[in-house]
mmCIF file of C-alpha atoms in Angstrom:
data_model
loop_
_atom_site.group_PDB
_atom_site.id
_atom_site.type_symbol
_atom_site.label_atom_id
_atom_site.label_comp_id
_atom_site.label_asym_id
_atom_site.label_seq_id
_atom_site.Cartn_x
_atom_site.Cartn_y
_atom_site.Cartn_z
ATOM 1 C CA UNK A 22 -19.719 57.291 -9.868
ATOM 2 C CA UNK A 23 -22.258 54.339 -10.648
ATOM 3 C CA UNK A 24 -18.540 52.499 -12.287
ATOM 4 C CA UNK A 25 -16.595 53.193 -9.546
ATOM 5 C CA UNK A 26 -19.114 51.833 -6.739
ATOM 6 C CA UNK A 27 -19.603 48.938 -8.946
ATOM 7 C CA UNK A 28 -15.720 48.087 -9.034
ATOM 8 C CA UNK A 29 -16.109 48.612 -5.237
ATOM 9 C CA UNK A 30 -18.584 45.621 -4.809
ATOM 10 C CA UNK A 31 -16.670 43.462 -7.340
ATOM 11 C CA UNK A 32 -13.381 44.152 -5.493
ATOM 12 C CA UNK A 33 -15.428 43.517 -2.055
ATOM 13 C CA UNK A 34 -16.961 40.155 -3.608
ATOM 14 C CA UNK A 35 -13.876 38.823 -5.013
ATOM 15 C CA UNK A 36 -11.976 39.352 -1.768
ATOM 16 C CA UNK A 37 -14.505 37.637 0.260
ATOM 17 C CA UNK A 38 -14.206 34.524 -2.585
ATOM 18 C CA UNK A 39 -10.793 34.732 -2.201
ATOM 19 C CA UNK A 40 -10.853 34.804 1.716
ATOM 20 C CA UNK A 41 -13.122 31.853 1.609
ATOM 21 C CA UNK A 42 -10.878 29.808 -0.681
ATOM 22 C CA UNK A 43 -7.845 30.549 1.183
ATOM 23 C CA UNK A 44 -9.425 29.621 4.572
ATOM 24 C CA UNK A 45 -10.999 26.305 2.871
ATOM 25 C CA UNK A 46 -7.596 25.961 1.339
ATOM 26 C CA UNK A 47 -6.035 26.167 5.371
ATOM 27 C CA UNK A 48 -8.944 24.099 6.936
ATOM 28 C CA UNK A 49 -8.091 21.268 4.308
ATOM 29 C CA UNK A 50 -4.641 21.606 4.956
ATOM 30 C CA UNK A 51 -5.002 21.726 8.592
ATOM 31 C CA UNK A 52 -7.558 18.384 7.737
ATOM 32 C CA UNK A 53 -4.752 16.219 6.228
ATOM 33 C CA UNK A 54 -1.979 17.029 9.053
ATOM 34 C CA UNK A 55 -5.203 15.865 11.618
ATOM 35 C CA UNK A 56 -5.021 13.215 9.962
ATOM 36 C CA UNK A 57 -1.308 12.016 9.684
ATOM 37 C CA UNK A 58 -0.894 13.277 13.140
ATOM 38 C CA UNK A 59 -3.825 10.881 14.313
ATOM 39 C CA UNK A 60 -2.601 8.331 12.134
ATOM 40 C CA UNK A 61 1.275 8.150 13.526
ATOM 41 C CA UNK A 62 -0.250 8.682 17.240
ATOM 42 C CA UNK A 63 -2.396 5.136 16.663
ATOM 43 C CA UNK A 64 0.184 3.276 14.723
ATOM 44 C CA UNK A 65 2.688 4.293 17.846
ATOM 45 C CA UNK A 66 -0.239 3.097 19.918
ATOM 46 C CA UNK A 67 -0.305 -0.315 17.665
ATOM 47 C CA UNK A 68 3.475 -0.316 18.401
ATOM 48 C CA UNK A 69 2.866 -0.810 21.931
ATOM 49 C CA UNK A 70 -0.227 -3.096 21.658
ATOM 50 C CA UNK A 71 2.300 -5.060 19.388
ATOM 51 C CA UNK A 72 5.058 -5.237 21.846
ATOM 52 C CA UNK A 73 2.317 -5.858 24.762
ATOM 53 C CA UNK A 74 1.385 -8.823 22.627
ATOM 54 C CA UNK A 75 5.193 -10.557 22.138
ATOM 55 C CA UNK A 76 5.584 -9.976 26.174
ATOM 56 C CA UNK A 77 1.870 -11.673 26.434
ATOM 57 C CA UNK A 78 2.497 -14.387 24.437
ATOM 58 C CA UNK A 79 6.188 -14.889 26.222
ATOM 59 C CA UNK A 80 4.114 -14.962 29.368
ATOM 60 C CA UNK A 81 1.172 -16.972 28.128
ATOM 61 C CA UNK A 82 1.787 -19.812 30.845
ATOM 62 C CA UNK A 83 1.750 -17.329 33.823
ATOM 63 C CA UNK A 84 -1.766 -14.803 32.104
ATOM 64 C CA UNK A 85 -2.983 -16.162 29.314
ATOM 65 C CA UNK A 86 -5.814 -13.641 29.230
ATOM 66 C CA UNK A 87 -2.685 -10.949 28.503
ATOM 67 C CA UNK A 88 -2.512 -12.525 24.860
ATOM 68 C CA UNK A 89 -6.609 -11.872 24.561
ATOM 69 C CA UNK A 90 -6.075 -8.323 25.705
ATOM 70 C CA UNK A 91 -3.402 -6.995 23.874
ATOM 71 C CA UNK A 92 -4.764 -8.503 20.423
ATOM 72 C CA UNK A 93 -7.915 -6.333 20.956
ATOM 73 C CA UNK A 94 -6.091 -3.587 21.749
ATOM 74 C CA UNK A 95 -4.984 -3.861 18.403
ATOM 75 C CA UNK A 96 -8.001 -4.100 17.058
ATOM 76 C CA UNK A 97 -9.535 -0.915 18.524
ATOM 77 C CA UNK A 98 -6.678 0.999 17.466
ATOM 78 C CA UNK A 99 -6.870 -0.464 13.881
ATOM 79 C CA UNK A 100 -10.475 1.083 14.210
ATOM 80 C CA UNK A 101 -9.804 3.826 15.209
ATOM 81 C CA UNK A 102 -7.095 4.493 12.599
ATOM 82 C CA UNK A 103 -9.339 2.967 9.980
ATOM 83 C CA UNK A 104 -12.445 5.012 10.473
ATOM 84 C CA UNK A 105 -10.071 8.282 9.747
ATOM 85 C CA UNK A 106 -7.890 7.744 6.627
ATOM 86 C CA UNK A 107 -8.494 7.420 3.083
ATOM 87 C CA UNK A 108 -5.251 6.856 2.401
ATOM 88 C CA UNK A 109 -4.864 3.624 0.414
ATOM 89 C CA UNK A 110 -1.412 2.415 1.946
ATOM 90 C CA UNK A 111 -2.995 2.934 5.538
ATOM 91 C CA UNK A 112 -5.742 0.852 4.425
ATOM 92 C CA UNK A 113 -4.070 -1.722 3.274
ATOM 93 C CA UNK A 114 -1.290 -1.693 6.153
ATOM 94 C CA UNK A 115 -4.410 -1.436 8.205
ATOM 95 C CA UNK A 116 -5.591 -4.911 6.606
ATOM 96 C CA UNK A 117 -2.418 -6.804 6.818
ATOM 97 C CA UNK A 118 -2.278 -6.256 10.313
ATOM 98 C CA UNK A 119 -5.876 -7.407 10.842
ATOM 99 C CA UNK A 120 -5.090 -10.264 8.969
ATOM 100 C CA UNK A 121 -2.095 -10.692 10.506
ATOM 101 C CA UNK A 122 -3.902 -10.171 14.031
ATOM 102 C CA UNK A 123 -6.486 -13.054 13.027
ATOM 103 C CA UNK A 124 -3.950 -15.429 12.430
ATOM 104 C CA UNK A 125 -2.436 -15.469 15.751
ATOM 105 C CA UNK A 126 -5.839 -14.865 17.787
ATOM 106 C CA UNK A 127 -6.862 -18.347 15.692
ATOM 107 C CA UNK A 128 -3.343 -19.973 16.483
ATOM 108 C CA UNK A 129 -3.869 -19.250 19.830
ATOM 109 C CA UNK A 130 -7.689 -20.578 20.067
ATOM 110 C CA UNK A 131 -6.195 -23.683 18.560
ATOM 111 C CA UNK A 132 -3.534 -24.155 21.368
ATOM 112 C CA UNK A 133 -0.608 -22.446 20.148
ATOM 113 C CA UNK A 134 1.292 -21.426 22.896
ATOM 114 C CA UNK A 135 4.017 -19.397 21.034
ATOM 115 C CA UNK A 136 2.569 -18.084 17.617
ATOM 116 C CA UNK A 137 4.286 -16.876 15.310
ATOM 117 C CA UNK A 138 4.398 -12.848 15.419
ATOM 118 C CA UNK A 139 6.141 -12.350 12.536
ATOM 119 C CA UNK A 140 3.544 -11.119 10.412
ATOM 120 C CA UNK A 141 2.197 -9.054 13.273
ATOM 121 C CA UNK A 142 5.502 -6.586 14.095
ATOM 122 C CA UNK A 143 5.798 -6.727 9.939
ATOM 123 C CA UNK A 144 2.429 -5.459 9.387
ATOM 124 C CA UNK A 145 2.729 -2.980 11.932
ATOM 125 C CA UNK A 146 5.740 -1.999 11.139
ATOM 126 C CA UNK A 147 4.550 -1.182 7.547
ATOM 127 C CA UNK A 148 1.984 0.297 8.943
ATOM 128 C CA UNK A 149 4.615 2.917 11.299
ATOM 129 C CA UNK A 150 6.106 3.528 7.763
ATOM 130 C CA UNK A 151 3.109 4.594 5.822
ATOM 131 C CA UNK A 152 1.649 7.089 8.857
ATOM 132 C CA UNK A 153 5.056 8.414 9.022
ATOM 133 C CA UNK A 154 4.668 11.866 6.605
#
């Protein structure tokens, strides 16, 4: 009797390891589609910021606060989706469109009425591609 209540316990203790793996296994699962999800819900948030920015910058003559705005909306959103990936192509995408960001922010402080966005709708759209699973 003492071998069968001992096969008992070691049947009960490796189902609750394998129980606890599994629902680790789920919960890190579940973790990385979080993430992706959050990650293609800013970068379609970026995609507006970014097309908020091209009708700013159109309009710069009438607002040209608009142009201010919709480059930090940007940049919250790049923090946002910076502060949840470890992903090294979202970082970097996340960097080039900072960059990217910078550059026309400083083209505008210097007087540029129409900079180039280019590098921004590039940047972000690299960054769409990477977020995309």
């Amino acid at each position: 009797m003492a071998a069968s209540r001992g096969r008992r316990i070691t049947t009960t203790v490796a189902g609750a390891i394998a129980a606890v793996a599994l629902t680790a296994g789920l919960t890190t699962g579940c973790d990385a589609v979080g993430k992706a999800l959050d990650c293609v819900q800013t970068a379609d948030s970026i995609a507006d910021s970014v097309t908020d920015l091209q009708q700013a910058v159109e309009n710069a003559a009438n607002d040209p606060t608009r142009t201010d705005q919709a480059l930090a909306a940007i940049d919250r959103n790049l923090d946002k989706i910076g502060d949840k990936t470890d992903n090294t192509d979202v970082n970097k995408a996340v960097d080039d469109l900072r960059k990217a960001v910078g550059n026309v922010r400083t083209a505008v402080r210097n007087g540029d009425r129409t900079p180039d966005l280019t590098p921004v709708t590039d940047a972000a759209g690299e960054l769409t591609k990477v977020c995309t699973p």
